[in-house]
Tab-separated table of C-alpha atoms in Angstrom:
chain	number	residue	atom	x	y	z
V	19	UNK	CA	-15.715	-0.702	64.809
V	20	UNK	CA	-15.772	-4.412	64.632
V	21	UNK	CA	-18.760	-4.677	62.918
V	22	UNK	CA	-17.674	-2.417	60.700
V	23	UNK	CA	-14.545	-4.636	59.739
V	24	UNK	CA	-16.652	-8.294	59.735
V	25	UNK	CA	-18.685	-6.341	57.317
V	26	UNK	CA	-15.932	-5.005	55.275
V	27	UNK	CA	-14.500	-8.626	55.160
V	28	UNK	CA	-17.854	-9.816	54.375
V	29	UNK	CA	-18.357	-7.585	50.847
V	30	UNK	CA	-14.925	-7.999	50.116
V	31	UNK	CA	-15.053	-11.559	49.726
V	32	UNK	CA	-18.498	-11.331	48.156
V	33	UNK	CA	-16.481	-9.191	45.924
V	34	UNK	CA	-13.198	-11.164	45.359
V	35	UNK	CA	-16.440	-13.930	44.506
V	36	UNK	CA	-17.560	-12.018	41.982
V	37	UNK	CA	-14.073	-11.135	40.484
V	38	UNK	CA	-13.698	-14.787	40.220
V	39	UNK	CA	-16.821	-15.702	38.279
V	40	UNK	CA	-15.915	-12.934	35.702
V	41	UNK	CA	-13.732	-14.458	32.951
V	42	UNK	CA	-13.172	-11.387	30.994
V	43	UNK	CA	-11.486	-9.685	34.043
V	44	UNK	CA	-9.699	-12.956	35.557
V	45	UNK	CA	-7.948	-13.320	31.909
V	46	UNK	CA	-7.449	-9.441	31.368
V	47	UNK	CA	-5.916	-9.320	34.910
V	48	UNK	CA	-3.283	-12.131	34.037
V	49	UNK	CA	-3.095	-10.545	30.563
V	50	UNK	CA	-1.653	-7.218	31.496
V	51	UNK	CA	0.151	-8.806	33.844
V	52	UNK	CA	2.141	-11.457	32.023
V	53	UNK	CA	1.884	-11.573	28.308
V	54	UNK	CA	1.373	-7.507	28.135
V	55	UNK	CA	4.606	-6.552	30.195
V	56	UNK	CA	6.786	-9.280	28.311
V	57	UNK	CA	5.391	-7.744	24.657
V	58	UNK	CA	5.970	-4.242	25.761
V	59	UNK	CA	9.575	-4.696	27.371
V	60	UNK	CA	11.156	-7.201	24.241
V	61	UNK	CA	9.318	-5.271	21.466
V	62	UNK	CA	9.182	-1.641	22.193
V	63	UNK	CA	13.077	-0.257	21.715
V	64	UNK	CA	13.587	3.349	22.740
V	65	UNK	CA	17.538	2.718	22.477
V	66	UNK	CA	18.833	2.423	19.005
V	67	UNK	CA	18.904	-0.808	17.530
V	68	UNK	CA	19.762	-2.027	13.760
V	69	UNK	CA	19.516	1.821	13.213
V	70	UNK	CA	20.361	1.923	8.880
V	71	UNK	CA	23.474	4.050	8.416
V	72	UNK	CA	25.410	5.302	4.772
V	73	UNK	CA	28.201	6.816	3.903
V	74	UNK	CA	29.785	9.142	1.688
V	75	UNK	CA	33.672	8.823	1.410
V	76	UNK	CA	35.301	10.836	-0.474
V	77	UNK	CA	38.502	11.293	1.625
V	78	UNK	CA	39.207	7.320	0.859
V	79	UNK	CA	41.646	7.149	3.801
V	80	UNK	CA	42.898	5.365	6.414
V	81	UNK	CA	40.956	7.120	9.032
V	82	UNK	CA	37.670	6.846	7.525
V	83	UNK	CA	37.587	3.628	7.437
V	84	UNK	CA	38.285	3.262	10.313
V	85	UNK	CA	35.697	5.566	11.534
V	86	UNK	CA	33.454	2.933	9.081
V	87	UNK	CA	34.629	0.173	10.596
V	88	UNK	CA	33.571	1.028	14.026
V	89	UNK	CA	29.996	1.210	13.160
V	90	UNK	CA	28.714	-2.429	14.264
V	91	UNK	CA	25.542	-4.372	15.326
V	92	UNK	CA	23.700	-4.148	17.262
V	93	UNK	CA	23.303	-0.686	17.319
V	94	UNK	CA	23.478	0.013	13.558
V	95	UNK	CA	23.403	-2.125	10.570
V	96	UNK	CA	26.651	-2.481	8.547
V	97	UNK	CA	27.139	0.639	6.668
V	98	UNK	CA	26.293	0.809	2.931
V	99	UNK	CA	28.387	3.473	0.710
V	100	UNK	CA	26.891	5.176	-1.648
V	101	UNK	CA	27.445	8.368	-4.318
V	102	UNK	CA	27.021	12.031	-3.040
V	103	UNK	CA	24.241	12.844	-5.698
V	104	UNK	CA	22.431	9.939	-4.174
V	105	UNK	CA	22.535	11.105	-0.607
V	106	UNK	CA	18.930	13.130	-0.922
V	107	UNK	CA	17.336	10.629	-2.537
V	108	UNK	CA	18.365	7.906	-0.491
V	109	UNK	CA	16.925	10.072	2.225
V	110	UNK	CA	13.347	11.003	0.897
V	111	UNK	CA	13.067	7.259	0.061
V	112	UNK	CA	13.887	6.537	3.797
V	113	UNK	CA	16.219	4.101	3.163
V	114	UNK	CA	18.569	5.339	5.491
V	115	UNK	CA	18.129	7.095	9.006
V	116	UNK	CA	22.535	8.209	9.214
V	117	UNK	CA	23.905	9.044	5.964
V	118	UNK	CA	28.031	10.005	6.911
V	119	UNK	CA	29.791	12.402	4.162
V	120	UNK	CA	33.691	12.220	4.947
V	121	UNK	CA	34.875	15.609	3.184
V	122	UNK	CA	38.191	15.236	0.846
V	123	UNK	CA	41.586	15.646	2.299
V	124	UNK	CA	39.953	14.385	5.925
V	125	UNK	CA	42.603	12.456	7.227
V	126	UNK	CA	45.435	15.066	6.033
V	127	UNK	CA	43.367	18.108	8.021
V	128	UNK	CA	43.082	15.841	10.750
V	129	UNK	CA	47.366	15.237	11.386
V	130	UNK	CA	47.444	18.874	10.485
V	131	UNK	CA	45.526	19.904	13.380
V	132	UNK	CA	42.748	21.158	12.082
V	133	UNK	CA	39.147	20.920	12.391
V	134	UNK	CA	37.186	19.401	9.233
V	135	UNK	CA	33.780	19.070	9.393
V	136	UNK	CA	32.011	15.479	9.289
V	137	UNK	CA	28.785	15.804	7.945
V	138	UNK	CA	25.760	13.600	9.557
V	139	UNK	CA	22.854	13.404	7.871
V	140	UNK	CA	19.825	12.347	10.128
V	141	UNK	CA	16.005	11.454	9.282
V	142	UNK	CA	14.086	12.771	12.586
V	143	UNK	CA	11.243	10.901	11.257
V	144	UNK	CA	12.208	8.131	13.292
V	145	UNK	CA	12.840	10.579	16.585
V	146	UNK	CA	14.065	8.510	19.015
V	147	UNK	CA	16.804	7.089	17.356
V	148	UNK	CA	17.583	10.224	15.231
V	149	UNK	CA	18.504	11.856	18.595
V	150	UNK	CA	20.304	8.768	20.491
V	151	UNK	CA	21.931	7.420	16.994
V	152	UNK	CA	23.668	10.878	15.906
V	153	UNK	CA	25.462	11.219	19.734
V	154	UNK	CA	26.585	7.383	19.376
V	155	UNK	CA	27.882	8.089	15.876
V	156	UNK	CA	29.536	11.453	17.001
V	157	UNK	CA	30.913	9.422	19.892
V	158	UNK	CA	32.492	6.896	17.694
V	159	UNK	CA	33.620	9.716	14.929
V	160	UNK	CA	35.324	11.459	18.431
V	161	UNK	CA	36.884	8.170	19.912
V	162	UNK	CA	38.431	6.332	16.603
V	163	UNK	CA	39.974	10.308	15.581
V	164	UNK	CA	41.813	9.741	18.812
V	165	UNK	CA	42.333	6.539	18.956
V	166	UNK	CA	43.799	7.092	15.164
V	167	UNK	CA	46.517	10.124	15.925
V	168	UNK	CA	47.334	7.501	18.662
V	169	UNK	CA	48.389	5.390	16.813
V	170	UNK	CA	50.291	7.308	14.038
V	171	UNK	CA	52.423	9.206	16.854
V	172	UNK	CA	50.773	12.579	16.250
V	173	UNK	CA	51.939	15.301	18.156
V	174	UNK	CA	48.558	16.686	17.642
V	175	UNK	CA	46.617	17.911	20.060
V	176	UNK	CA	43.438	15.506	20.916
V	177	UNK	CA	40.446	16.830	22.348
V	178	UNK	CA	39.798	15.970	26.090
V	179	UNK	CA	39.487	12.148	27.022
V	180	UNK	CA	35.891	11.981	28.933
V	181	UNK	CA	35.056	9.335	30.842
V	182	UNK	CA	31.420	8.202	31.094
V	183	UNK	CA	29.933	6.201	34.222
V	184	UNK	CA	26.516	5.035	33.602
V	185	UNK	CA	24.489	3.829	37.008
V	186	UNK	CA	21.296	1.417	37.685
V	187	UNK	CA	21.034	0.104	33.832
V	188	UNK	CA	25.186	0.077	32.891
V	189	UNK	CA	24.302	-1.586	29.130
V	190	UNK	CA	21.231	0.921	28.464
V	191	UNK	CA	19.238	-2.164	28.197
V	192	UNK	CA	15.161	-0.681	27.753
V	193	UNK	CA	14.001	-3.584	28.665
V	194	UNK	CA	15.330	-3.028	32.442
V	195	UNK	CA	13.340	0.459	31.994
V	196	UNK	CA	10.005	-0.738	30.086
V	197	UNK	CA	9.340	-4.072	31.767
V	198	UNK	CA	9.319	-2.094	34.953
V	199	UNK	CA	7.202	0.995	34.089
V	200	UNK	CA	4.346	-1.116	32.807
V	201	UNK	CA	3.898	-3.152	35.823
V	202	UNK	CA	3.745	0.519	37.488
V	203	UNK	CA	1.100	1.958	34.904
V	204	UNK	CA	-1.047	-1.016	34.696
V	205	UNK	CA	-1.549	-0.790	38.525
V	206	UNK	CA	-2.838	2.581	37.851
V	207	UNK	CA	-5.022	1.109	34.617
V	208	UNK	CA	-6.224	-1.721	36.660
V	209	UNK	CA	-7.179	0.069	39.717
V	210	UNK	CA	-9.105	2.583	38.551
V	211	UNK	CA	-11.123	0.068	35.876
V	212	UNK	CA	-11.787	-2.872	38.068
V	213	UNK	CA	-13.201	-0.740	41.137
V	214	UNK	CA	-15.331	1.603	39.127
V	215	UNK	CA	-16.622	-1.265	36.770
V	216	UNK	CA	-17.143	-3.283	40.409
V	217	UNK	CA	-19.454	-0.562	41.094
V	218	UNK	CA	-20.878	-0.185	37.819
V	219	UNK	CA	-21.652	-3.971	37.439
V	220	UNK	CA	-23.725	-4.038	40.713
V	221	UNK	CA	-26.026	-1.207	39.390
V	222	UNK	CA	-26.424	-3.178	35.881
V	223	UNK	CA	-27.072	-6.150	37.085
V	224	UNK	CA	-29.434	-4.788	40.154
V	225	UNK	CA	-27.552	-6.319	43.194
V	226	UNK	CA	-26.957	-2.252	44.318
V	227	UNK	CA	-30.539	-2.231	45.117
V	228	UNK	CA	-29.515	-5.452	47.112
V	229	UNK	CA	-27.153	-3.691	49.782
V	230	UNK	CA	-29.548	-0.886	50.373
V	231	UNK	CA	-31.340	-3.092	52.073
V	232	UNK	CA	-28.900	-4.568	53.967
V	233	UNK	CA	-27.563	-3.857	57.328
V	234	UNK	CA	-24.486	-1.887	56.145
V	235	UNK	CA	-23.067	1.670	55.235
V	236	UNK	CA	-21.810	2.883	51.944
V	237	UNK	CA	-17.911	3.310	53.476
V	238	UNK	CA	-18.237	-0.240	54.355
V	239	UNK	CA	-19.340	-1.422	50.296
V	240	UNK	CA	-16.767	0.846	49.366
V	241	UNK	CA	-14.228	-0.379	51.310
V	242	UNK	CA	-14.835	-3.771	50.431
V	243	UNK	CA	-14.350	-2.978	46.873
V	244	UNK	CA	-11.105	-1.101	47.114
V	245	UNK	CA	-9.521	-3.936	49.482
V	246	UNK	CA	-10.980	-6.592	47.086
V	247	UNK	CA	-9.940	-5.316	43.557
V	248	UNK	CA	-6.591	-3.712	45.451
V	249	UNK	CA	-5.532	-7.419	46.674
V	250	UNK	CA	-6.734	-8.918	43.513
V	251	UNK	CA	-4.208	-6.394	42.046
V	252	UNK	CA	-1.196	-6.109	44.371
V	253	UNK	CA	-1.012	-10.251	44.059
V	254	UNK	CA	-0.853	-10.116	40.122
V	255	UNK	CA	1.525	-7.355	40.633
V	256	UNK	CA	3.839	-9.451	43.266
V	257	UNK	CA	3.676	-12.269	40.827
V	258	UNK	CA	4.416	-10.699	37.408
V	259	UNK	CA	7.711	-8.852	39.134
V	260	UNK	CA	8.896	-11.949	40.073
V	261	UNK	CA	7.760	-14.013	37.242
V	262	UNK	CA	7.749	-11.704	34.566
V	263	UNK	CA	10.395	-9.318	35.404
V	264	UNK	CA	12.566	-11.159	37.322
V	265	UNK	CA	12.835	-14.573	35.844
V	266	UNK	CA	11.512	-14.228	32.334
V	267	UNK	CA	13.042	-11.435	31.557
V	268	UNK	CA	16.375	-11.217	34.103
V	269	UNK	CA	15.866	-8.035	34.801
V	270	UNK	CA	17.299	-7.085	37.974
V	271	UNK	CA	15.650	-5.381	41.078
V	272	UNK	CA	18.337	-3.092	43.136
V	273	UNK	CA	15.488	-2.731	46.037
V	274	UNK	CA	13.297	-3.573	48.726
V	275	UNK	CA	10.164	-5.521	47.364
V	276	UNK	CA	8.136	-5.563	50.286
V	277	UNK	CA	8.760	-1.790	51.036
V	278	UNK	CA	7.707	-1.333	46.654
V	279	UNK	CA	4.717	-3.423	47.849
V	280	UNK	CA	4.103	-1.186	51.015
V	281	UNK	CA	4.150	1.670	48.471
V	282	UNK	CA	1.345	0.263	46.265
V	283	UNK	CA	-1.182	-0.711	48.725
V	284	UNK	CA	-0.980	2.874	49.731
V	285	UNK	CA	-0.863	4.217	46.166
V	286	UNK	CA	-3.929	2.298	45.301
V	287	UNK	CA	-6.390	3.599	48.026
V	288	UNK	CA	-5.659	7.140	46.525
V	289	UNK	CA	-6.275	5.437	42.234
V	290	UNK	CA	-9.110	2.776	43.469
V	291	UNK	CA	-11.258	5.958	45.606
V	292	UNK	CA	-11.175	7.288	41.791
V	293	UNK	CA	-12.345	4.685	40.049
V	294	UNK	CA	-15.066	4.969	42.004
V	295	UNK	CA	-15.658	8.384	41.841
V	296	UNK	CA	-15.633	8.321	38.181
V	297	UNK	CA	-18.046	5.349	38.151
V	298	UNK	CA	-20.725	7.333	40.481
V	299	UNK	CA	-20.680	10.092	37.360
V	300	UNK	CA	-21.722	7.250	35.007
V	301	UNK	CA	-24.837	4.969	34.530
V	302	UNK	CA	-23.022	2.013	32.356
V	303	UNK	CA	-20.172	0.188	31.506
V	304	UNK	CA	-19.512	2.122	28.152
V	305	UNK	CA	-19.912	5.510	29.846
V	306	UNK	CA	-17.688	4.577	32.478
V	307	UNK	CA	-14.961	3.423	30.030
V	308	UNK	CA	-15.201	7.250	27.714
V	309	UNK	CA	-14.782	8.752	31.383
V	310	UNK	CA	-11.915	6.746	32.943
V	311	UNK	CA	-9.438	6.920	28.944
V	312	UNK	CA	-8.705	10.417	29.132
V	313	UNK	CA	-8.208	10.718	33.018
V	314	UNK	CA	-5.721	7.341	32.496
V	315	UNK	CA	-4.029	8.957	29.497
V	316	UNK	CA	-3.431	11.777	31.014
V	317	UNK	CA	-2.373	10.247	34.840
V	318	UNK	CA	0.366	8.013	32.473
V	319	UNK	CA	1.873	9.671	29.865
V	320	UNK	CA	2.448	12.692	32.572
V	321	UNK	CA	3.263	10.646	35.520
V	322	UNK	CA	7.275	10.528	34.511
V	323	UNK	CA	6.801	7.032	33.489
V	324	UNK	CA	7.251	7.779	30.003
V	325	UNK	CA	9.469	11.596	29.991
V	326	UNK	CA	10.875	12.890	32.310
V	327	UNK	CA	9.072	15.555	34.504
V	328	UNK	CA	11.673	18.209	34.085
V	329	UNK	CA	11.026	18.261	30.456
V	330	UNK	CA	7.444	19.755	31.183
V	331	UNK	CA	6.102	23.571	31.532
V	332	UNK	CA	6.288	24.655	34.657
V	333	UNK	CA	2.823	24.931	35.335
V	334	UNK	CA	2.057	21.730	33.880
V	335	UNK	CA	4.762	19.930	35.988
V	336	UNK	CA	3.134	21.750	39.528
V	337	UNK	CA	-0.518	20.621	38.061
V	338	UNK	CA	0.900	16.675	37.769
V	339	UNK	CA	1.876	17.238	41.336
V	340	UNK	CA	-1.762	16.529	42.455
V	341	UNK	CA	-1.819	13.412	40.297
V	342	UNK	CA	-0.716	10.191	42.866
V	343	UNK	CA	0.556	8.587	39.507
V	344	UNK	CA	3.403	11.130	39.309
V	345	UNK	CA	4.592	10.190	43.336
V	346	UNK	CA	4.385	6.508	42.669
V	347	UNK	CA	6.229	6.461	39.418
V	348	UNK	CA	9.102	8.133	41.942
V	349	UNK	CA	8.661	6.012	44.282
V	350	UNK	CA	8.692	2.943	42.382
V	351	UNK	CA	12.137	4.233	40.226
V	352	UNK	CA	13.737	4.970	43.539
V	353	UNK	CA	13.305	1.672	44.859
V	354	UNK	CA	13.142	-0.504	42.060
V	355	UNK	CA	16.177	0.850	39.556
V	356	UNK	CA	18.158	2.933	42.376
V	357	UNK	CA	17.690	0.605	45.795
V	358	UNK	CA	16.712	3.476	47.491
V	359	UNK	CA	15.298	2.811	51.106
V	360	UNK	CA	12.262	4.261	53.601
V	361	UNK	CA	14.460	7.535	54.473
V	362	UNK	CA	14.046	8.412	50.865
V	363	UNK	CA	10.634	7.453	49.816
V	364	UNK	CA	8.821	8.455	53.001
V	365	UNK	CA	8.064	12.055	51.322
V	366	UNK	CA	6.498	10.200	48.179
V	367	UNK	CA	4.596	7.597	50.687
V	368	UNK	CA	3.045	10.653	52.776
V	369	UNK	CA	2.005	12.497	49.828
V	370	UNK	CA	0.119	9.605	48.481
V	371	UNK	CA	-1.059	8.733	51.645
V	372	UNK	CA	-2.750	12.280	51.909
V	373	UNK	CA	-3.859	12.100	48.329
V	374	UNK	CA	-5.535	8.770	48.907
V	375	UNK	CA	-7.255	10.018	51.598
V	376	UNK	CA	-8.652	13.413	49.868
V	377	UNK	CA	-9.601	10.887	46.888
V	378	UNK	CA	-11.508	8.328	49.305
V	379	UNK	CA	-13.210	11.082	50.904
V	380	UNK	CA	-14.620	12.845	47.572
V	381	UNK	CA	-15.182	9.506	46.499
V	382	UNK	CA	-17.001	8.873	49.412
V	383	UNK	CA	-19.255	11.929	49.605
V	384	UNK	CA	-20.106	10.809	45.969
V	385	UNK	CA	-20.872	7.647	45.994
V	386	UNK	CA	-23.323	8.366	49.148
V	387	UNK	CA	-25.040	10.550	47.582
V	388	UNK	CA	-25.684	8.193	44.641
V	389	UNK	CA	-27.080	5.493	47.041
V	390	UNK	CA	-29.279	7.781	48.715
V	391	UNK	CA	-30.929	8.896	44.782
V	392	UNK	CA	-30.815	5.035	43.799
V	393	UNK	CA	-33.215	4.710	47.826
């Protein structure tokens, strides 16, 4: 057993070496790490923001102005009014993704006690904010009708006050959510491309014939590249939550960072065994690289990082289960955005652990049998 280790040690600093001497992978390391997660968080917006709104008024009262006049930056632009014949055109030409018709005689139905309808028109084109921008809009049409008969004294009956409490991200700020979530799914990116391309660079550049005739055993190389490329990754991780994250972008973390650390090292023996096992299907670089996009497509945009999991099938949602992605994007929101501690996220850290090991051990059986054809 300890000559199993000083060997381990041995190849992995042979490999951390190597890592060093590549400057394509030094800079794309510190580029998904840095500049990547800063572009991501500031520039993609899944809240709305500057959303472009119209109106139709033909009421002309007090209370739709009002209902105008509560329509402010930064969420929407300043509302523009325009004609009701213009309303479909303004719409095809995309000018507009709200358009607001206030029906005649608005205000007077509304001290009545009646129920006149508001129409919102929405362009779905632009999906996300169709569906967040028409519930902020109804939510402001809701709160100023109150807050109007309020005002005037009405004896009228006001629909039921609701109070909201919003936990772990109080302003709905996506940059607390995306600056996170791509630190989480470019460990899985990175893991699985710098081990298999590890392996994949020994066999192009004939230092794999090298180790076969060395004094050590295929688990050993293989460990030695998971602990390398895993340590190469965990640091840039450390670094770009506390740089990135933390500092550049003040986003807050409500949890443990060691125990988020603790996490990944486990997570990435399960995502480094299969970047290895896809590399021992492939003979070169670009191979390796039309193998590993559809298995990292698939292991992100199904992981929960990006939807939610309840919003799946049900059979897709068990499948994604097998998938170590799926239990460290959990893990990672429960400690990170919820401060959640090891009495929660031991379930996520055994099933990981038990996937990493199933992973290692195919990978394993794999890559043997490739050293023994390459003998």
């Amino acid at each position: 057993m300890r000559a199993w280790v000083r060997n381990v040690l041995l190849l992995s600093r042979k490999e951390l070496r190597s890592l060093r001497a590549d400057p394509v992978m030094f800079v794309l390391i510190f580029y998904v790490f840095s500049v990547a997660v800063y572009l991501v968080a500031t520039g993609v917006r899944l809240e709305v923001t500057n959303a472009s709104v119209a109106y139709v008024d033909q009421d002309r009262s007090a209370l739709s102005r009002q209902i105008v006049g509560a329509i402010l930056p930064p969420n929407f632009k300043p509302p523009e009014e325009i004609r009701a014949d213009a309303v479909d055109a303004a719409m095809d030409s995309g000018r507009f993704v709200f358009v607001l018709s206030f029906p005649p005689s608005f205000e007077a139905d509304v001290l009545r006690g009646r129920t006149p309808a508001v129409q919102l028109n929405v362009d779905a084109t632009a999906m996300a904010q169709a569906g967040n921008g028409a519930a902020f809009l109804q939510q402001i049409i809701r709160e100023e009708t109150v807050r109007f008969l309020t005002e005037t004294g009405s004896d009228v009956q006001a629909p039921m006050d609701m109070v909201v409490r919003i936990r772990f991200n109080p302003n709905l700020n996506a940059v607390w959510f995306s600056s996170v979530m791509q630190i989480i799914n470019n460990i899985s990116i990175l893991s699985v491309l710098l081990t298999g391309a590890a392996l994949i660079r020994e066999r192009e550049h004939g230092t794999i014939e090298h180790l076969l005739v060395m004094p050590v055993t295929p688990s050993e190389i293989m460990t030695a590249k998971i602990c390398a490329n895993g340590l190469a990754i965990i640091v840039a991780a450390i670094l770009s939550l506390w740089l990135v994250v933390q500092t550049a972008l003040n986003v807050p973390v409500a949890g443990s960072v060691p125990l988020f650390v603790l996490g990944a090292v486990i997570y990435l023996a399960s995502v480094t065994g299969l970047g290895i096992l896809l590399a021992t299907f492939t003979s070169s670089m670009p191979q390796f690289g039309l193998l590993a996009l559809p298995v990292l497509i698939v292991m992100n945009l199904l992981s929960g990082s990006t939807t939610p999991m309840e919003s799946m099938p049900d059979w897709l949602r068990m499948a994604m289960q097998m998938s170590p992605s799926t239990h460290f994007v959990a893990f990672a929101q429960a400690i990170l955005y919820r401060g959640a501690g090891p009495a929660i996220v031991w379930p996520q850290m055994a099933i990981m652990a038990g996937l990493g090991a199933a992973f290692f051990a195919l990978a394993l059986r794999r890559f043997r049998q490739s050293m023994a054809s390459a003998r």
